[in-house]
Short mmCIF file of C-alpha atoms in Angstrom, two decimals:
data_model
loop_
_atom_site.label_atom_id
_atom_site.label_comp_id
_atom_site.label_asym_id
_atom_site.label_seq_id
_atom_site.Cartn_x
_atom_site.Cartn_y
_atom_site.Cartn_z
CA MET A 26 -136.98 68.12 65.33
CA ARG A 27 -136.99 64.41 66.13
CA PRO A 28 -136.47 63.26 69.72
CA HIS A 29 -133.09 62.08 71.01
CA PRO A 30 -132.72 58.26 70.97
CA ALA A 31 -132.97 58.19 74.77
CA GLN A 32 -136.36 59.86 74.47
CA VAL A 33 -137.84 57.38 72.02
CA ASP A 34 -140.98 55.76 73.39
CA THR A 35 -140.39 52.03 73.22
CA ALA A 36 -142.61 50.84 76.05
CA PRO A 37 -144.36 47.48 75.77
CA GLY A 38 -146.76 47.57 72.86
CA GLN A 39 -144.65 50.18 71.03
CA PRO A 40 -142.95 48.86 67.88
CA GLY A 41 -139.68 50.83 68.19
CA LEU A 42 -137.80 52.24 65.21
CA PRO A 43 -137.09 50.57 61.86
CA VAL A 44 -133.63 50.19 60.33
CA ALA A 45 -133.96 53.21 58.02
CA ALA A 46 -134.91 55.60 60.83
CA VAL A 47 -132.05 54.42 63.04
CA ALA A 48 -129.60 54.74 60.16
CA ARG A 49 -130.62 58.36 59.62
CA ARG A 50 -130.24 59.16 63.30
CA LEU A 51 -126.74 57.71 63.46
CA GLY A 52 -125.57 58.96 60.07
CA VAL A 53 -124.77 55.48 58.70
CA ALA A 54 -126.07 53.33 55.88
CA PRO A 55 -128.74 50.71 56.67
CA ALA A 56 -126.32 48.06 55.40
CA THR A 57 -123.88 49.08 58.15
CA LEU A 58 -126.51 48.37 60.82
CA ARG A 59 -127.17 44.95 59.34
CA THR A 60 -123.44 44.22 59.34
CA TRP A 61 -123.12 45.27 62.98
CA ALA A 62 -126.06 43.04 63.87
CA ARG A 63 -124.67 40.04 62.00
CA ARG A 64 -121.01 40.33 63.04
CA TYR A 65 -121.16 41.83 66.51
CA GLY A 66 -124.64 41.12 67.86
CA LEU A 67 -125.70 44.78 67.89
CA GLY A 68 -129.10 44.12 66.37
CA PRO A 69 -132.54 44.73 67.88
CA THR A 70 -132.81 42.88 71.17
CA ALA A 71 -136.45 42.00 70.58
CA HIS A 72 -136.05 40.91 66.96
CA GLU A 73 -137.86 37.75 65.94
CA ALA A 74 -137.22 35.74 62.81
CA GLY A 75 -139.49 36.79 59.97
CA ALA A 76 -140.40 40.10 61.59
CA HIS A 77 -139.18 43.59 60.70
CA ARG A 78 -136.27 44.81 62.77
CA ARG A 79 -137.29 47.35 65.44
CA TYR A 80 -134.81 49.09 67.70
CA THR A 81 -135.50 50.14 71.30
CA SER A 82 -133.96 53.13 73.07
CA GLU A 83 -131.41 50.79 74.69
CA ASP A 84 -130.47 49.42 71.26
CA LEU A 85 -129.99 52.97 70.02
CA ALA A 86 -127.74 53.85 72.96
CA ARG A 87 -125.49 50.88 72.18
CA LEU A 88 -125.37 51.75 68.50
CA GLU A 89 -124.54 55.37 69.29
CA THR A 90 -121.60 54.19 71.40
CA MET A 91 -120.48 51.88 68.59
CA ARG A 92 -120.64 54.70 66.06
CA ARG A 93 -118.76 57.19 68.22
CA LEU A 94 -115.94 54.80 69.13
CA SER A 95 -115.55 53.68 65.52
CA LEU A 96 -115.17 57.28 64.38
CA GLU A 97 -112.53 57.82 67.05
CA GLY A 98 -110.44 55.03 65.53
CA LEU A 99 -111.29 52.03 67.72
CA PRO A 100 -111.44 48.72 65.79
CA PRO A 101 -115.08 47.73 65.18
CA ALA A 102 -114.83 44.52 67.19
CA ASP A 103 -113.46 46.38 70.23
CA ALA A 104 -116.04 49.16 69.86
CA ALA A 105 -118.83 46.58 69.70
CA GLN A 106 -117.51 44.83 72.82
CA ILE A 107 -117.61 48.10 74.75
CA ALA A 108 -121.07 48.98 73.42
CA LEU A 109 -122.49 45.57 74.37
CA ALA A 110 -120.94 45.82 77.81
CA GLY A 111 -122.81 49.05 78.36
CA VAL A 112 -119.64 51.09 78.90
CA ALA A 113 -120.62 54.36 77.25
CA ASP A 114 -118.94 57.71 77.77
CA ALA A 115 -121.04 60.80 77.11
CA GLY A 116 -117.94 62.89 76.40
CA LEU A 117 -116.78 63.62 72.86
CA SER A 118 -113.03 63.80 73.37
CA ALA A 119 -112.15 60.94 75.72
CA SER A 120 -113.60 57.47 75.13
CA PRO A 121 -112.68 54.18 76.83
CA MET A 122 -110.31 51.84 75.00
CA PRO A 123 -109.19 48.35 76.01
CA ASP A 124 -105.58 47.76 77.04
CA ARG A 125 -103.73 44.70 75.77
CA ASP A 126 -104.80 42.88 78.91
CA GLY A 127 -108.45 43.73 78.20
CA ARG A 128 -108.87 46.43 80.83
CA LEU A 129 -110.37 49.77 79.88
CA ARG A 130 -108.19 52.84 79.65
CA ARG A 131 -108.99 56.38 78.61
CA ARG A 132 -108.29 57.68 75.15
CA PRO A 133 -106.39 60.98 75.48
CA GLY A 134 -108.64 63.91 74.75
CA GLY A 135 -107.88 66.66 72.30
CA PRO A 136 -109.29 68.60 69.39
CA GLY A 137 -107.85 66.27 66.78
CA GLY A 138 -110.43 63.51 67.32
CA ARG A 139 -112.85 62.41 64.64
CA VAL A 140 -116.04 63.42 66.45
CA LEU A 141 -117.53 66.90 66.26
CA ALA A 142 -118.26 68.85 69.40
CA LEU A 143 -121.98 69.66 69.18
CA PRO A 144 -123.11 70.55 72.71
CA GLY A 145 -126.86 71.03 72.91
CA ALA A 146 -127.50 69.81 69.38
CA ASP A 147 -130.26 67.29 68.69
CA GLU A 148 -129.70 63.83 67.26
CA VAL A 149 -130.37 64.95 63.68
CA ALA A 150 -127.51 67.46 63.80
CA ARG A 151 -125.31 64.82 65.42
CA GLY A 152 -126.20 62.35 62.69
CA LEU A 153 -125.29 64.89 60.03
CA GLY A 154 -122.03 65.58 61.83
CA ARG A 155 -121.20 61.87 61.96
CA ALA A 156 -121.92 61.46 58.26
CA ALA A 157 -119.77 64.49 57.41
CA MET A 158 -116.84 63.27 59.52
CA ALA A 159 -117.11 59.86 57.83
CA LEU A 160 -117.16 61.62 54.42
CA ASP A 161 -120.44 59.83 53.75
CA SER A 162 -121.96 62.20 51.23
CA ARG A 163 -124.95 59.99 50.45
CA THR A 164 -126.15 59.89 54.05
CA ALA A 165 -125.39 63.58 54.63
CA THR A 166 -127.36 64.63 51.55
CA THR A 167 -130.28 62.39 52.55
CA ILE A 168 -130.42 63.98 56.02
CA VAL A 169 -130.38 67.49 54.51
CA ARG A 170 -133.14 66.67 52.03
CA GLU A 171 -135.36 65.04 54.65
CA GLN A 172 -135.02 67.93 57.09
CA LEU A 173 -135.76 70.53 54.42
CA ALA A 174 -138.84 68.59 53.32
CA ALA A 175 -140.11 68.03 56.86
CA HIS A 176 -139.31 71.36 58.53
CA GLY A 177 -138.49 73.94 55.86
CA VAL A 178 -135.43 76.08 55.22
CA LEU A 179 -135.35 78.40 58.24
CA PRO A 180 -135.66 75.73 60.99
CA THR A 181 -133.31 73.35 59.17
CA TRP A 182 -130.70 76.05 58.63
CA GLY A 183 -130.81 77.31 62.21
CA GLN A 184 -131.18 74.04 64.13
CA VAL A 185 -129.29 71.51 62.01
CA LEU A 186 -127.09 72.93 59.24
CA LEU A 187 -125.58 75.98 60.90
CA PRO A 188 -124.59 74.17 64.15
CA VAL A 189 -122.79 71.44 62.19
CA LEU A 190 -121.09 73.92 59.84
CA THR A 191 -119.96 75.95 62.86
CA ALA A 192 -118.61 72.84 64.61
CA VAL A 193 -116.64 71.85 61.51
CA GLY A 194 -115.23 75.38 61.25
CA ASP A 195 -114.30 75.43 64.93
CA ARG A 196 -112.52 72.10 64.57
CA TRP A 197 -110.50 73.42 61.64
CA ALA A 198 -109.61 76.59 63.57
CA ALA A 199 -108.41 74.52 66.54
CA THR A 200 -106.51 71.81 64.67
CA GLY A 201 -105.93 72.90 61.09
CA GLU A 202 -107.66 69.66 60.05
CA GLY A 203 -110.96 68.90 58.38
CA VAL A 204 -111.01 71.01 55.22
CA GLU A 205 -112.18 67.93 53.33
CA VAL A 206 -115.06 67.55 55.82
CA GLU A 207 -116.11 71.18 55.36
CA HIS A 208 -116.03 70.89 51.56
CA LEU A 209 -118.06 67.67 51.50
CA LEU A 210 -120.62 69.00 53.97
CA ALA A 211 -121.02 72.24 52.02
CA GLU A 212 -121.55 70.31 48.80
CA CYS A 213 -124.22 68.09 50.37
CA ILE A 214 -126.04 71.07 51.88
CA GLU A 215 -125.89 72.99 48.62
CA VAL A 216 -127.46 70.07 46.75
CA GLY A 217 -130.47 70.09 49.06
CA LEU A 218 -130.85 73.87 49.04
CA ARG A 219 -130.59 74.09 45.25
CA GLU A 220 -133.34 71.52 44.85
CA VAL A 221 -135.64 73.70 46.94
CA ALA A 222 -134.59 76.92 45.19
CA GLU A 223 -135.30 75.50 41.75
CA ARG A 224 -138.99 75.04 42.58
CA ALA A 225 -139.66 78.79 42.33
CA HIS A 226 -139.84 80.62 39.01
CA GLU A 227 -139.50 84.32 38.31
CA PRO A 228 -142.64 86.01 36.93
CA LEU A 229 -142.40 86.89 33.25
CA GLY A 230 -141.37 90.48 32.75
CA GLY A 231 -140.57 91.01 36.40
CA ARG A 232 -137.39 92.54 37.74
CA PRO A 233 -135.14 89.83 39.16
CA VAL A 234 -133.67 89.29 42.61
CA LEU A 235 -129.87 88.95 42.42
CA LEU A 236 -127.85 87.16 45.11
CA ALA A 237 -124.06 87.50 45.08
CA CYS A 238 -121.01 87.22 47.29
CA ALA A 239 -118.81 90.25 47.80
CA PRO A 240 -115.53 90.32 45.83
CA ASP A 241 -113.05 87.74 47.17
CA GLU A 242 -115.76 86.20 49.40
CA LEU A 243 -115.76 82.43 48.91
CA HIS A 244 -118.51 81.47 51.39
CA SER A 245 -121.52 81.18 49.10
CA LEU A 246 -123.64 78.67 51.04
CA PRO A 247 -125.73 81.39 52.77
CA LEU A 248 -126.78 82.60 49.32
CA HIS A 249 -128.20 79.17 48.52
CA ALA A 250 -130.01 79.14 51.86
CA LEU A 251 -131.51 82.53 51.03
CA ALA A 252 -132.53 81.39 47.54
CA ALA A 253 -134.18 78.28 49.00
CA GLY A 254 -135.98 80.31 51.68
CA LEU A 255 -137.25 82.73 49.06
CA ALA A 256 -138.44 79.83 46.92
CA GLU A 257 -140.55 78.57 49.82
CA ARG A 258 -142.20 81.99 49.77
CA GLY A 259 -142.77 81.82 46.03
CA VAL A 260 -139.92 84.17 45.07
CA GLY A 261 -137.43 83.11 42.40
CA ALA A 262 -133.87 84.44 42.58
CA ARG A 263 -130.69 84.37 40.51
CA THR A 264 -127.58 83.28 42.42
CA LEU A 265 -124.33 84.67 41.01
CA GLY A 266 -122.09 82.74 43.39
CA ALA A 267 -118.83 83.31 45.20
CA ALA A 268 -116.21 86.06 44.85
CA LEU A 269 -117.98 88.15 42.22
CA PRO A 270 -115.62 90.92 41.05
CA VAL A 271 -116.79 94.52 41.43
CA ASP A 272 -117.00 95.15 37.69
CA ALA A 273 -119.04 91.96 37.21
CA LEU A 274 -121.42 92.96 40.03
CA GLU A 275 -121.90 96.38 38.45
CA ALA A 276 -122.44 94.82 35.01
CA ALA A 277 -125.09 92.44 36.40
CA VAL A 278 -127.02 95.34 37.95
CA ARG A 279 -126.73 97.40 34.77
CA ARG A 280 -127.86 94.51 32.57
CA THR A 281 -130.86 93.29 34.60
CA GLY A 282 -132.04 96.32 36.61
CA PRO A 283 -132.89 94.05 39.57
CA ALA A 284 -135.59 94.81 42.08
CA VAL A 285 -133.28 93.59 44.86
CA LEU A 286 -129.53 93.01 45.10
CA PHE A 287 -128.34 90.94 48.07
CA VAL A 288 -124.58 90.81 48.77
CA TRP A 289 -123.03 88.44 51.31
CA SER A 290 -119.75 88.97 53.21
CA GLN A 291 -118.52 86.42 55.73
CA LEU A 292 -115.17 88.03 56.57
CA PRO A 293 -114.26 91.67 57.35
CA ALA A 294 -111.65 91.58 54.60
CA THR A 295 -114.40 91.15 51.98
CA GLY A 296 -117.04 93.50 53.40
CA ASN A 297 -115.66 96.70 51.92
CA PRO A 298 -118.46 99.30 51.49
CA ILE A 299 -116.53 100.84 48.59
CA ASN A 300 -117.62 97.82 46.54
CA LEU A 301 -121.22 99.06 46.80
CA GLN A 302 -120.64 102.73 46.08
CA GLY A 303 -120.13 102.33 42.33
CA LEU A 304 -123.30 100.34 41.67
CA PRO A 305 -125.33 101.79 38.78
CA THR A 306 -128.47 103.79 39.51
CA THR A 307 -131.57 102.06 38.19
CA ARG A 308 -135.11 103.25 37.58
CA PRO A 309 -136.97 102.23 39.66
CA PRO A 310 -134.16 102.06 42.21
CA THR A 311 -132.67 98.71 43.14
CA ALA A 312 -133.05 97.83 46.82
CA ILE A 313 -129.66 96.82 48.22
CA VAL A 314 -129.48 94.36 51.10
CA VAL A 315 -126.28 93.02 52.65
CA GLY A 316 -125.84 90.07 54.97
CA GLY A 317 -123.05 88.41 56.90
CA PRO A 318 -120.67 89.35 59.71
CA GLY A 319 -118.13 90.85 57.33
CA TRP A 320 -119.91 94.18 56.96
CA ASP A 321 -119.26 97.19 59.19
CA ARG A 322 -122.67 98.83 59.52
CA ARG A 323 -121.13 102.18 60.42
CA ARG A 324 -119.47 102.46 57.01
CA LEU A 325 -122.33 101.32 54.80
CA PRO A 326 -124.18 103.80 52.54
CA SER A 327 -127.49 104.96 53.98
CA ARG A 328 -129.55 103.27 51.25
CA VAL A 329 -128.22 99.84 52.18
CA ASN A 330 -130.32 97.56 54.41
CA VAL A 331 -128.59 95.06 56.71
CA ALA A 332 -129.85 91.51 57.32
CA PRO A 333 -128.24 90.09 60.47
CA ALA A 334 -129.87 86.69 60.00
CA LEU A 335 -131.42 84.54 57.29
CA GLY A 336 -134.99 85.25 58.37
CA THR A 337 -134.37 89.01 58.30
CA GLY A 338 -132.88 88.71 54.83
CA LEU A 339 -135.98 86.92 53.58
CA ASP A 340 -138.23 89.59 55.08
CA LEU A 341 -136.21 92.50 53.64
CA VAL A 342 -136.27 91.00 50.15
CA GLU A 343 -140.02 90.49 50.32
CA GLN A 344 -140.54 94.03 51.60
CA ALA A 345 -138.48 95.42 48.73
CA LEU A 346 -140.67 93.48 46.32
CA GLY A 347 -143.77 95.02 47.87
CA ARG A 348 -145.11 91.69 49.10
#
């Protein structure tokens, strides 16, 4: 993935980063950066009239402070004053705020803040998290698309998308807040994954690959990740979506005679092996693969293969297809 802003090489003779690249890193629109530069003096320190704006690592550090404090609720003018003064706190839950007399005080920490906890994540994941928390769907979707195009499905899912999704889920579990953030983020990710998945076509006359969620299972995003990963390998798949009832799952198998059926369960309440026992017998047999933490391996029928991770799921589907 891309380097952290502090690692950007901006030594003499190096041009720095343009507005668009900085905007992607921070999870803001380019117009926001221009506004910050015009109103608060947070533009490139080495900018010359008539030349393209280029940001140094120090500029990026100030902008990152500005972005974080703004998301935590500090007025933009106060956030800019702190950023320009070089008072930056690396923590995510307690940022400096000015008292009425102008002195800095600490913002009380707590899980209800508007910044995601992403320890160890790179700046791309942090940018996606910022965009999601700001409900900025345009920027979030752009980040997802760019990462998928540059790095592919597996690296993007594991290093960018999954960490941010997990952080959003953890925040909801701790505070009961952020359902709107989770929904927006899932929609943006699904858009990018669908675009990749649609590039692959099923061979004429071939037996399809069916992807479905277990009955009552609403977490369908991993199915779209699997479909996109298969598309990168030249395999088309049909995604049947969330919470597919048992009778509908059985009807789909009976109607299409798929080569592979993949069923996802996120929660133990939805990973009931009984839902797989009544599946029709096909000729040739349908390979059944399940994924997700909701399944209890000890209770699954012997003919069912388990995919503990996205990469394993891709491999098992390809093996079942004889590739």
